XYZ file of C-alpha atoms in Angstrom:
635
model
C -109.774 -221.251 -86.093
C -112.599 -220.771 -83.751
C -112.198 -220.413 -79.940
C -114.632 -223.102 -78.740
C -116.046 -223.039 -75.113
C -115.253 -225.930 -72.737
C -118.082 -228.762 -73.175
C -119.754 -229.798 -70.023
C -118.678 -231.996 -67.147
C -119.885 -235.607 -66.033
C -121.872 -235.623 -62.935
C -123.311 -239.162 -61.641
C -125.426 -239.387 -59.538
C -125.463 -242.802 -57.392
C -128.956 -243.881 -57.192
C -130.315 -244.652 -53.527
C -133.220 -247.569 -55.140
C -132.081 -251.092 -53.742
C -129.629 -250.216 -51.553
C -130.435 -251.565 -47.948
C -128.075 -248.820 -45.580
C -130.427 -245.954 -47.682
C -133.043 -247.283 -45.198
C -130.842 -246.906 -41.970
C -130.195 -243.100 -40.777
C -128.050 -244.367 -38.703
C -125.753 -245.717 -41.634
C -125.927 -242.653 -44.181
C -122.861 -241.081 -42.822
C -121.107 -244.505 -44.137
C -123.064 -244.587 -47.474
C -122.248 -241.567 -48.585
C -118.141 -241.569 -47.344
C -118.259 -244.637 -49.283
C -120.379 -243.121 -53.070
C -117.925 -240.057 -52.441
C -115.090 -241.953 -52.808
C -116.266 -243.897 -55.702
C -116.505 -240.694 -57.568
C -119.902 -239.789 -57.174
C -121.010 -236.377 -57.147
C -124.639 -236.394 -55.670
C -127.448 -239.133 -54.804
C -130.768 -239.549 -56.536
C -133.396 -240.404 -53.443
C -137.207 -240.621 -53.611
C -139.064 -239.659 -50.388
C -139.173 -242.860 -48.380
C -135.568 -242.128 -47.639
C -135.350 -238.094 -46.858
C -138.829 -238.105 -45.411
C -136.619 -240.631 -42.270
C -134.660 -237.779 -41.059
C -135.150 -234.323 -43.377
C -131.989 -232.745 -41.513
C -129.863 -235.132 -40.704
C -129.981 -236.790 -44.760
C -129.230 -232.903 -45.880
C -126.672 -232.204 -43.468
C -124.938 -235.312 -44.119
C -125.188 -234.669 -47.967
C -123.449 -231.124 -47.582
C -120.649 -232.836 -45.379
C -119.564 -234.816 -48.145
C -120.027 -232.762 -50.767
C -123.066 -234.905 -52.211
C -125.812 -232.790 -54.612
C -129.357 -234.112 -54.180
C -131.670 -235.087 -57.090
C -134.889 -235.744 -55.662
C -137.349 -238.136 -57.772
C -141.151 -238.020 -57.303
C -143.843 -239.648 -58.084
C -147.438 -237.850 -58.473
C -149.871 -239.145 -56.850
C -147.277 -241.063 -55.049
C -144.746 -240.711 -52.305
C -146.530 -241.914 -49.332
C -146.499 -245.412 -47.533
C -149.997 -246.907 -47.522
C -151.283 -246.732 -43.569
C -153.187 -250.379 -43.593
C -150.681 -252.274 -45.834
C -147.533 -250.458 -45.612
C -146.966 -250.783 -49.310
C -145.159 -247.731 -50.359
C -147.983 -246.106 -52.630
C -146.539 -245.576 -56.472
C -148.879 -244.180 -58.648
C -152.631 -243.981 -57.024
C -155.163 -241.853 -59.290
C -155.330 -241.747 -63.334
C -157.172 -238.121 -62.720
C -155.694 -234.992 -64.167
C -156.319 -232.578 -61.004
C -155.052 -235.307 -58.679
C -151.481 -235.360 -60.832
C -151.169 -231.286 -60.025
C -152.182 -231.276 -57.124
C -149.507 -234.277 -55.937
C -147.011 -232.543 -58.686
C -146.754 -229.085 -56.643
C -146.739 -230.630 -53.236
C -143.781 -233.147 -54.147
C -141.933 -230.393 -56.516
C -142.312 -228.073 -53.817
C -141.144 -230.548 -51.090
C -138.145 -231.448 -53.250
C -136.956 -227.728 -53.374
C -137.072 -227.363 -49.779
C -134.466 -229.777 -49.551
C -131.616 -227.937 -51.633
C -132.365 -230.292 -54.534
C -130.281 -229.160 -57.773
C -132.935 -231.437 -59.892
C -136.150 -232.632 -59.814
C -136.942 -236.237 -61.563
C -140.879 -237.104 -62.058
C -142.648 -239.352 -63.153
C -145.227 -237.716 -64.621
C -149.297 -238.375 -65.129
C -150.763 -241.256 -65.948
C -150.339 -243.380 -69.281
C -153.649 -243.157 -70.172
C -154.208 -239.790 -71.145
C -151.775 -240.595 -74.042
C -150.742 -237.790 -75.943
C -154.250 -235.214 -75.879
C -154.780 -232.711 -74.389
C -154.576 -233.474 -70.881
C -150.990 -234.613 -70.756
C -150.958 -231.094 -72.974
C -152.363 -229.796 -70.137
C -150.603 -231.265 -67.341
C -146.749 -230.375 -68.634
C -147.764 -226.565 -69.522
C -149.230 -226.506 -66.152
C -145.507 -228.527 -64.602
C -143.622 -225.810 -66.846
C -145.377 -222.940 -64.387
C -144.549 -224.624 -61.363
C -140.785 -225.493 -62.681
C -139.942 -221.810 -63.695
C -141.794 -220.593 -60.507
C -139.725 -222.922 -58.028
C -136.645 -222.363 -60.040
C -135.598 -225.297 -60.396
C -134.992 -228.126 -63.359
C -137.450 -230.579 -63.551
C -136.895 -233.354 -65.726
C -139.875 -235.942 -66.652
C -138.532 -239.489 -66.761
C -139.269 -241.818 -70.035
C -140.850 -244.654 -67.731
C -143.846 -247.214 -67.810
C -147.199 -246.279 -66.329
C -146.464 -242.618 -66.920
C -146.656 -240.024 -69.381
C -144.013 -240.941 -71.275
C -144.348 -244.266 -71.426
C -143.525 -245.232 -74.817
C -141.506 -243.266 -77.626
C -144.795 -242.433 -79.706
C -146.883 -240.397 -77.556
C -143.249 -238.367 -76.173
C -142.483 -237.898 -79.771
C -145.740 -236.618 -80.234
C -145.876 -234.209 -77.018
C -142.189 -233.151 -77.788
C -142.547 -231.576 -81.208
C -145.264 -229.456 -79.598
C -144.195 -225.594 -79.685
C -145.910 -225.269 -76.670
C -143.931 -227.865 -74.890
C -140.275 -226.237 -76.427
C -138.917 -226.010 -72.855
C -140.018 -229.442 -71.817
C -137.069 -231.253 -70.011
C -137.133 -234.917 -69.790
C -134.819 -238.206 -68.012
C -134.085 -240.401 -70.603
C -134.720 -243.752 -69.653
C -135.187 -245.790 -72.874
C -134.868 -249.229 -71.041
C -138.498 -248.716 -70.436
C -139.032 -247.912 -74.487
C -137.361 -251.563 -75.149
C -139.874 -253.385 -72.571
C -143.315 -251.449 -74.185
C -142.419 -251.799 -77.911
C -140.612 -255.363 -77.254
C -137.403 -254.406 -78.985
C -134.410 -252.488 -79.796
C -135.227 -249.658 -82.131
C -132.751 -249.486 -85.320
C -132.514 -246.832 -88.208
C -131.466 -249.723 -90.780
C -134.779 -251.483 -90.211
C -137.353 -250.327 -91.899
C -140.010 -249.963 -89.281
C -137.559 -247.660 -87.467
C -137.348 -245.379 -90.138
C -138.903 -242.766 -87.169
C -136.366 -243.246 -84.535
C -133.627 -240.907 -85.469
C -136.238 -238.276 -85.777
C -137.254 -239.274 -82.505
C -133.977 -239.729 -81.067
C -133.079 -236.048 -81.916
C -136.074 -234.854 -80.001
C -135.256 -236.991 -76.989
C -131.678 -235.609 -77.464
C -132.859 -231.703 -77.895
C -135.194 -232.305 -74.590
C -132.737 -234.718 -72.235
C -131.447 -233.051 -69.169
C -130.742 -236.313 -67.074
C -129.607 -239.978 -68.564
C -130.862 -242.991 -66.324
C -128.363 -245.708 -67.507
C -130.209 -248.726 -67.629
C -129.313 -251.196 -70.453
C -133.470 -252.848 -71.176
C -133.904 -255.458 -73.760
C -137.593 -257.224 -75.874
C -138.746 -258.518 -72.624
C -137.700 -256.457 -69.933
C -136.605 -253.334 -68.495
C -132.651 -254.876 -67.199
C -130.101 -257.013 -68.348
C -128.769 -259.405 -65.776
C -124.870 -258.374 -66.685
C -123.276 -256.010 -68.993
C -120.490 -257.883 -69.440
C -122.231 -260.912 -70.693
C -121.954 -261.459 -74.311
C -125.633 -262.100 -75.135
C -126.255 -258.441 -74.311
C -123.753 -256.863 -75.979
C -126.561 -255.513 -78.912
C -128.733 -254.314 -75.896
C -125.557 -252.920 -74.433
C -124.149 -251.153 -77.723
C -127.648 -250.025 -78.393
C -127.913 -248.123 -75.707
C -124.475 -246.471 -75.587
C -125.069 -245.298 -78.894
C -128.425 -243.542 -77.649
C -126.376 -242.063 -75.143
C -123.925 -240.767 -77.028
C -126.034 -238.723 -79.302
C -127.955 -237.292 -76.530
C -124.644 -236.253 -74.510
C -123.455 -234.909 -77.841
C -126.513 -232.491 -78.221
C -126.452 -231.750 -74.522
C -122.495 -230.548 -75.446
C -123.785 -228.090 -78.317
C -126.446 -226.543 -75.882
C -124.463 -226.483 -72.993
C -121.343 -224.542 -72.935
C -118.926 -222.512 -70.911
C -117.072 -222.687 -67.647
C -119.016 -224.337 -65.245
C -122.011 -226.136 -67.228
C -122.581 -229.894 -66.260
C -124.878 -232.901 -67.182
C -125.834 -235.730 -65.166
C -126.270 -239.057 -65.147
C -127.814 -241.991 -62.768
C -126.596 -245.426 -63.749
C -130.093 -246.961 -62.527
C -129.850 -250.728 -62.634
C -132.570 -251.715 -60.007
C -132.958 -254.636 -57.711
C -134.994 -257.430 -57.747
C -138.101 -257.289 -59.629
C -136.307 -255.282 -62.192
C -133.419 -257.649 -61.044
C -133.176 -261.060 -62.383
C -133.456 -264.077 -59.660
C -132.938 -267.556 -59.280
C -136.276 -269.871 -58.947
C -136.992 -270.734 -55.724
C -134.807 -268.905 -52.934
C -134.987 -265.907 -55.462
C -131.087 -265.132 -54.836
C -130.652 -262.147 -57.441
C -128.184 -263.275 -59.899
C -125.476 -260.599 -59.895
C -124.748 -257.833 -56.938
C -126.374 -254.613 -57.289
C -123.755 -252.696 -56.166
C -121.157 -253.522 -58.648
C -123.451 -253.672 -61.316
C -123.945 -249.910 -61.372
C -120.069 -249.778 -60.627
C -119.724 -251.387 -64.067
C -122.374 -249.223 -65.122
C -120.551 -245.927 -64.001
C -117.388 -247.120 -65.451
C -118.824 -247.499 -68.928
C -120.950 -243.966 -68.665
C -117.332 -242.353 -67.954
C -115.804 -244.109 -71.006
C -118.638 -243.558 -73.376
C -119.393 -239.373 -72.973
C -115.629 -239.247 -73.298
C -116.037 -240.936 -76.495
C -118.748 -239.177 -77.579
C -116.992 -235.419 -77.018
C -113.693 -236.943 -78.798
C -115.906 -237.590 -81.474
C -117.429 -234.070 -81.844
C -113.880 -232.698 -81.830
C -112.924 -234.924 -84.339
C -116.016 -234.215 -86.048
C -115.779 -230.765 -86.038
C -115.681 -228.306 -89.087
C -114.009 -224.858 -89.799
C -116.554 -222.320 -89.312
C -118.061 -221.002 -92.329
C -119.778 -217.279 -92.696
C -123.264 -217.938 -92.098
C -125.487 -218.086 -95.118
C -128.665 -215.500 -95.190
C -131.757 -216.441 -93.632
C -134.329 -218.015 -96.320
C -136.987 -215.213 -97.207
C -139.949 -215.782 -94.242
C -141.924 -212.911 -95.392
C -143.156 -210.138 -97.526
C -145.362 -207.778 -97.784
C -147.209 -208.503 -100.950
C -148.797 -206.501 -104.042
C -151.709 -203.856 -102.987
C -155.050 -205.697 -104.532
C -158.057 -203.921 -105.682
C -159.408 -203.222 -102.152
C -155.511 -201.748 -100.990
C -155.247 -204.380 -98.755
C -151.478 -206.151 -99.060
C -153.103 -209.516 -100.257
C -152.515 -211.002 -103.594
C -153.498 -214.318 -103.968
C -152.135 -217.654 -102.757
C -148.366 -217.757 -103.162
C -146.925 -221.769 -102.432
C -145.435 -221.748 -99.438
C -146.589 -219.021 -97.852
C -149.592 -218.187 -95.439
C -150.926 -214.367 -95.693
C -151.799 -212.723 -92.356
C -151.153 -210.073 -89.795
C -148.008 -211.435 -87.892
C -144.950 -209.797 -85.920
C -143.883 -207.513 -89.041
C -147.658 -206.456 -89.882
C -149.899 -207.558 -92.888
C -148.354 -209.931 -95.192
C -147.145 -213.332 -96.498
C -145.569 -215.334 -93.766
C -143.820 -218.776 -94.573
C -145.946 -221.891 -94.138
C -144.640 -223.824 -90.908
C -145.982 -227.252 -92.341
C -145.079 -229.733 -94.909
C -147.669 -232.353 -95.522
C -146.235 -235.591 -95.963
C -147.976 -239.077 -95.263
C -145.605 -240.703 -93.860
C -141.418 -240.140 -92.938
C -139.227 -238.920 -95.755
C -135.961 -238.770 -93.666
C -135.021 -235.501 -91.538
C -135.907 -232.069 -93.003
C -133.350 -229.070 -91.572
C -135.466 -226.973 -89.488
C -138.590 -229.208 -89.358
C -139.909 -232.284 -87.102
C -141.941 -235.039 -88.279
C -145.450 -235.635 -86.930
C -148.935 -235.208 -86.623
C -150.703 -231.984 -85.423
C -153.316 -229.835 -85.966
C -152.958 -229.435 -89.580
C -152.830 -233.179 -90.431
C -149.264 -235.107 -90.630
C -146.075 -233.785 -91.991
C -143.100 -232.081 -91.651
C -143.569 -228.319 -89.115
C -141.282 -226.137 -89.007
C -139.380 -226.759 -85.534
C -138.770 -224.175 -82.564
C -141.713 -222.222 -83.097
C -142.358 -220.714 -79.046
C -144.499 -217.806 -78.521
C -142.366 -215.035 -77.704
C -142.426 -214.164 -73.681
C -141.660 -210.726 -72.378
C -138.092 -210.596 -71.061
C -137.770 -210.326 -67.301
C -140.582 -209.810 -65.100
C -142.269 -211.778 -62.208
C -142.193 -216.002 -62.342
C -145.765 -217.065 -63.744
C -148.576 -217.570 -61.542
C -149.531 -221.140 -60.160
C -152.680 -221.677 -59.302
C -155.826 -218.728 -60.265
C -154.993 -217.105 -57.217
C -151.347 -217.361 -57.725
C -151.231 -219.225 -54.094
C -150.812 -222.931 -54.783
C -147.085 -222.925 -53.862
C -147.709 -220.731 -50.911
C -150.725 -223.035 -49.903
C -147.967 -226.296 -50.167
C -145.355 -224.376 -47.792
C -148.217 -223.223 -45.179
C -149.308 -227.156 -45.020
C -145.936 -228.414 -43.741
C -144.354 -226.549 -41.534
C -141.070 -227.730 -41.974
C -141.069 -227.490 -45.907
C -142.026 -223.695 -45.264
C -139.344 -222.545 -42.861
C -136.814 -224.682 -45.438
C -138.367 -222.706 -48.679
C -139.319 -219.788 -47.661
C -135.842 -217.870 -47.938
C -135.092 -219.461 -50.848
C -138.183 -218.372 -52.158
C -136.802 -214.540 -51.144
C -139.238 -214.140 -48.484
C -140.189 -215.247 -45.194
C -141.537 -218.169 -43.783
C -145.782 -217.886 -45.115
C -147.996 -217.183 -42.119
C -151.681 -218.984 -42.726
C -153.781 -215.559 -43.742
C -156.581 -214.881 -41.086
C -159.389 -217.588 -41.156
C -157.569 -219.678 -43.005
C -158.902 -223.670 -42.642
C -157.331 -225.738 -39.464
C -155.732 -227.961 -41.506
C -153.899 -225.670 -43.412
C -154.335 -224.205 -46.955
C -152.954 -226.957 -49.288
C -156.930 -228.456 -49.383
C -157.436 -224.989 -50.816
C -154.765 -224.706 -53.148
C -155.104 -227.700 -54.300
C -159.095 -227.313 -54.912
C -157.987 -224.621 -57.315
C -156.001 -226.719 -59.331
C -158.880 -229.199 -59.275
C -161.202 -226.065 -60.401
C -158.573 -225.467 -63.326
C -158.420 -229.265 -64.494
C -162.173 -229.565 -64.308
C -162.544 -226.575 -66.593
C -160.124 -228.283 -68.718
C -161.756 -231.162 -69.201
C -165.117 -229.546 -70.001
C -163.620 -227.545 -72.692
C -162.121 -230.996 -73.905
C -165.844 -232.612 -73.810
C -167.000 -229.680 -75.511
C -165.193 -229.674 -78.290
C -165.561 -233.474 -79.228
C -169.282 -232.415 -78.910
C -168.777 -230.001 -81.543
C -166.883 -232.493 -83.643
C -170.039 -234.645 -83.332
C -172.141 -231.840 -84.462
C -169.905 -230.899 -87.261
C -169.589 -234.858 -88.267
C -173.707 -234.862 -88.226
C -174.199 -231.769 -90.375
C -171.000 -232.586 -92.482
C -173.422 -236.419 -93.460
C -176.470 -234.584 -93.978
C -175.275 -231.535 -96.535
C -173.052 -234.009 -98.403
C -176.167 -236.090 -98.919
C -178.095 -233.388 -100.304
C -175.234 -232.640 -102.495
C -174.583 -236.219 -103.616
C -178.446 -236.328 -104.261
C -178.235 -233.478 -106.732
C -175.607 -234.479 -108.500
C -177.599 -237.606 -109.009
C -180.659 -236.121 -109.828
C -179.003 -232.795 -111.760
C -175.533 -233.552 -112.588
C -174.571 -230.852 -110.170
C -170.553 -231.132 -109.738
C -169.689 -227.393 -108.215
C -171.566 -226.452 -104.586
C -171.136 -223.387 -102.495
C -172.694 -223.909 -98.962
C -172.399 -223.059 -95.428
C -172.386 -224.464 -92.143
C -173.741 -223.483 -88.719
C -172.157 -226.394 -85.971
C -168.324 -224.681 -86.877
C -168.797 -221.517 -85.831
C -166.271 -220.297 -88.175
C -163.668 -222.915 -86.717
C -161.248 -223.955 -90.070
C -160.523 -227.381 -88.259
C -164.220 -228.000 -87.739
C -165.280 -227.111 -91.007
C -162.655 -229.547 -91.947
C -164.368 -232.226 -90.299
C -167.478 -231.458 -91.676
C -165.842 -231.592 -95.062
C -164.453 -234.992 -94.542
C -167.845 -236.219 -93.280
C -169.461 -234.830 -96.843
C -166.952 -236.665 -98.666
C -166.820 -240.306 -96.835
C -168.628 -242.609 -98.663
C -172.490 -243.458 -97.489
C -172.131 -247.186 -97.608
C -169.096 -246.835 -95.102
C -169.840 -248.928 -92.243
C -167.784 -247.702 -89.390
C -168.364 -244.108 -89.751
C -170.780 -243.596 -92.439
C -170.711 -240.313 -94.848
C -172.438 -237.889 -97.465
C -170.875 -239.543 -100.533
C -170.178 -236.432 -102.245
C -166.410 -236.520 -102.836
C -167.373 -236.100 -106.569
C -168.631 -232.853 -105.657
C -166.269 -230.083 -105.993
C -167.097 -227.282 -102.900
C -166.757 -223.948 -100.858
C -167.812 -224.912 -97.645
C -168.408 -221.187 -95.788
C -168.865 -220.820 -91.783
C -169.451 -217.846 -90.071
C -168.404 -216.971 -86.346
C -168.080 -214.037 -84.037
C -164.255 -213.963 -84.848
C -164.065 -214.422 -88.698
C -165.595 -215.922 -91.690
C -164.026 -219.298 -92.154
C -163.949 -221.002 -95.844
C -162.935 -224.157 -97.750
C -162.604 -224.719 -101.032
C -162.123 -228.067 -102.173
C -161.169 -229.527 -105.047
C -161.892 -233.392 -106.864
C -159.156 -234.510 -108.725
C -161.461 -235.041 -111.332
C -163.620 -231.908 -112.632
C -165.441 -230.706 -115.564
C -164.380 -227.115 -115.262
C -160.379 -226.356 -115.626
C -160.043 -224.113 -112.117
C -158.344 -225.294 -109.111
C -159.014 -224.603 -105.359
C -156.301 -221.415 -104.720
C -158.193 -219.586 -107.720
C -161.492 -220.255 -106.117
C -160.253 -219.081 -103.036
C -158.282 -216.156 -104.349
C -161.521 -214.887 -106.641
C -163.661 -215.307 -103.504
C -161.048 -213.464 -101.136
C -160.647 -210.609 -103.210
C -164.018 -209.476 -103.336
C -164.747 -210.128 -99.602
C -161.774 -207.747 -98.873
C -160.685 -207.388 -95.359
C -157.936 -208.757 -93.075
C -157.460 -212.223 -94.687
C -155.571 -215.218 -94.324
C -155.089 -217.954 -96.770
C -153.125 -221.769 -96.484
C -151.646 -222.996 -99.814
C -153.032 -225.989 -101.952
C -153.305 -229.190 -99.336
C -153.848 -232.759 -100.358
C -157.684 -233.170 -99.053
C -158.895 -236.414 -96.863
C -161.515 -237.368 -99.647
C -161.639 -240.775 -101.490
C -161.778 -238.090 -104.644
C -158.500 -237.068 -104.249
C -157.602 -233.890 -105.085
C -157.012 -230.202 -102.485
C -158.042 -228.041 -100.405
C -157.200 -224.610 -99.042
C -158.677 -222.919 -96.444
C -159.013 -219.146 -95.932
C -160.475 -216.988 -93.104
C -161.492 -213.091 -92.885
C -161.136 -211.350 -89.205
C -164.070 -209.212 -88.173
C -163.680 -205.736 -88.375
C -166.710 -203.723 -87.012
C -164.463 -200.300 -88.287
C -164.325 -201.539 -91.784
C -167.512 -202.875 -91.735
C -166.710 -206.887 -92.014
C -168.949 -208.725 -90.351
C -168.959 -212.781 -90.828
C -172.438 -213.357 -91.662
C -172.608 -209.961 -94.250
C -169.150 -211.077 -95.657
C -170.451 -214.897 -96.067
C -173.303 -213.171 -98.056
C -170.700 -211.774 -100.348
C -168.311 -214.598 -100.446
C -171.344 -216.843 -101.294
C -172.406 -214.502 -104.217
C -168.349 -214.089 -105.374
C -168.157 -217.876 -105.239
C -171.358 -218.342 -107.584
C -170.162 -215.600 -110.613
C -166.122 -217.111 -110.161
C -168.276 -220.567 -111.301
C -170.456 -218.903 -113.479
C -167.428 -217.372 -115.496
C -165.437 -220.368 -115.660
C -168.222 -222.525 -116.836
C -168.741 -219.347 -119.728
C -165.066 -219.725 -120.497
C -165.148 -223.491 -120.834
């Protein structure tokens, strides 16, 4: 049999929120005797309590043995000066959520922390590109800091609901995201308990296994249709809301026991139940209806029984190891075509272009699929750049091994800038950091350089946000050219019986998705009244666009035709005499009341070999005019 490694140990973590002697200095030394002895292994604080006495709430920590997991809030964290309302979440702008995340993360690590929770961005920004932006920009700051930072499943943030995270998980870019699964939160938005056997769940175990892959910290919280806590766990009319969530559990401390192994590994937990609002209360003198404390005594009772369960049931569950099979074919190198060049046509399931292993046919990371067929080994369900479907899952860009933590900030400073601004945060991080306490550089502004660091970042998410406008301009454009050549195209057909177009397109710039949407704006129908079209779906076409880069091309195909060809052979014909460094998708269904595919098909610009876009969509054009010519000959 197989040796197996030791699975991970329990850590909880008692959390600080709602208990009144986390407010008193002068009681911590109490508090925490009293959570050590309860089995606790750290405390889970946000800054109103170690921003009271930084020293003493550390040195008491290390006297009982207590870890620290600190939990910020961006654009939070401070107590406001006129109300003294403790200030939550205060901007719903991109460049104020980095700027707050690297001051808090950077406070946090000061402290000794051995985790950082957030909550993360603002809910508003969905699932686009700026909550794109703002966790690849978090993922610099966490590998720079060294340090795990998980981003908490919570309302009013990021990942407020289990749609957008599922969407912003199963991005490759986002592969080393860490998150705090809350999911009492997920319960409140969607108003209920998800369920695989009902058929509007039929996405949560997909989901669940991405939550599972990405969860670094549990909050146990049991939520319910109405609200983010049950009054008791004990009470039998919670004990779906209870089971529920145990089960969620389970599977995440199950995947966290595949990926974490060895002597020494841990994962943690906070049992979270809150006070009063999250608290229920009676009417009137608003007594809270159960005691706090116990509560998430109960709760750390049950966590201790259930991850038990959940490892007994992987042993139980496990099978004798097998000899691996052979990896499925991903590539090959293709028959030599007229030109020499390595490409040979289309080939289903299989995308040819110049990848790790050099010219070739690589395997297509995307299913298309319009809606959930049940899990797919090696793939995750959702929608991306290529339309929704099944991609292929784990697909990073490869990193150089070693070498210096990335950059934060243009100037590489904003870290630095956040230590020089407190004082005390700087002599605390600084020989963590392996180097000594920052000295503000010559000339550097009175009030230290965190205004300047943090302008930087604002610089950076400004930029980001004009590329953003840009490209919905360009979408426009596309849209507004797509309308007015599939009019002229619907127009001959009418006039001319024309069914078989090649054209091209300027507002793409040889951009495949934006020729794309130009396509689908040639095929809506005219008479449409939101979003009105060309009306040319009828129209069978190669749709050409020519950039500095490449020479971008569609070919798309009506399910209904005169001529017996289909889009690949189009594109093939076309490809072949063009020549060049090519790559071509396989047969896709296309977004056109007509039905029918499309495949799309670029050649790189190669000044040496004499392919330029616009001479190559000159040739392509002409190919594309005799590969009709001929078929209509053979007909």
């Amino acid at each position: 049999s197989r040796h197996r490694m030791p699975p991970p140990s329990l850590k909880l973590a008692k959390s600080l929120w709602g208990v009144p002697e986390a407010d008193d200095p002068a009681q911590w030394d109490a508090l925490f005797s009293r959570i050590k002895e309860e089995g606790f292994d750290g405390v889970e604080a946000i800054t109103l309590t170690w921003r009271k006495d930084k020293d003493l709430f550390t040195s008491l920590l290390q006297k009982h043995g207590l870890a620290l997991i600190c939990q910020i809030h961006t654009t939070g964290g401070d107590v406001d000066a006129k109300t003294g309302a403790y200030q939550y979440c205060r901007s719903n702008k991109l460049h104020d959520h980095l700027a707050s995340f690297v001051k808090l993360t950077t406070e946090a690590k000061a402290l000794g922390a051995v985790m950082i929770n957030s909550h993360s961005g603002h809910d508003s920004w969905g699932s686009g590109d700026k909550a794109l932006s703002f966790f690849k920009y978090a993922l610099k700051v966490e590998k720079a800091l060294d340090i795990p930072v998980v981003h908490e499943t919570h309302r009013q943030r990021l990942l407020c609901s289990p749609y957008p995270t599922a969407e912003l998980l199963s991005k490759p870019e986002l592969a080393d995201l860490k998150i705090n699964a809350d999911m009492s939160h997920w319960c409140c938005v969607c108003e209920k308990l998800f369920d695989a056997a009902d058929a509007r769940d039929d996405w949560w175990p997909a989901t669940l296994t991405l939550v599972a892959r990405h969860c670094e910290l549990v909050h146990a919280r049991v939520g319910h249709a109405q609200g983010p806590q049950v009054s008791q766990l004990e009470a039998p009319e919670f004990a779906a809301e209870v089971e529920a969530h145990s089960s969620w559990w389970r599977a995440i401390w199950a995947a966290q026991a595949e990926r974490h192994t060895g002597h020494g590994a841990t994962v943690w937990v906070t049992p979270e139940h809150g006070p009063p609002p999250y608290q229920q209360t009676l009417p009137y003198t608003q007594e809270p209806v159960a005691e706090l404390w116990e509560v998430n005594r109960q709760m750390a009772a049950r966590v201790r029984r259930e991850h038990a369960a959940a490892l007994a049931d992987m042993t139980a569950a496990a099978a004798p190891t097998h000899l691996p099979l052979p990896p499925p074919l991903d590539f090959f190198a293709g028959d030599a075509c007229l030109d020499g060049s390595p490409f040979a046509g289309v080939k289903a399931g299989f995308i040819f272009r110049k990848g790790d292993r050099g010219l070739g046919y690589y395997r297509d990371e995307f299913v298309p699929a319009p809606a959930f067929d049940g899990p797919k080994p090696g793939f995750v369900f959702r929608s991306g750049g290529r339309g929704t479907g099944y991609y292929r899952d784990g697909l990073v860009e490869a990193r150089p091994a070693g070498g210096a933590a990335p950059k934060v900030g243009r100037d590489g400073s904003l870290i630095q800038a956040a230590m020089i601004e407190d004082l005390d945060v700087a002599a605390r991080l600084g020989p963590m950091m392996g180097g000594a306490t920052p000295a503000p550089p010559v000339g550097a502004p009175k009030g230290g350089l965190l205004s300047t660091g943090m302008e930087s970042v604002r610089i950076e998410a400004e930029a980001a946000a004009e590329e953003e406008a840009e490209w919905e301009r360009r979408i426009v454009q596309a849209t507004g050219e797509g309308v007015k050549v599939g009019a002229e195209m619907a127009a001959a057909h009418a006039e001319g019986g024309v069914e078989f177009v090649c054209t091209s397109v300027d507002a793409p710039m040889g951009e495949i998705q934006l020729i794309l949407v130009a396509l689908a704006a040639m095929n809506r129908a005219a008479g449409d009244d939101d979003t009105p079209g060309g009306g040319s779906a009828h129209v069978a076409k190669m749709v050409f666009s020519a950039g500095q880069d490449q020479l971008a091309l569609v070919a798309y195909m009506p399910e209904q035709t005169t001529l017996q060809v289909d889009a690949a052979s189009w594109a093939q014909a076309v490809l072949t005499e063009i020549g060049g460094k090519v790559m071509c998708s396989k047969p896709q269904p296309a977004q056109s009341p007509a039905g029918g595919q499309v495949v799309c098909a670029a050649v790189r610009a190669d000044a040496e070999e004499e392919h330029v876009p616009a001479k190559d969509l000159q040739i392509g054009m002409a190919a594309s005019a005799r590969f009709l010519g001929a078929a209509e000959a053979n007909a």
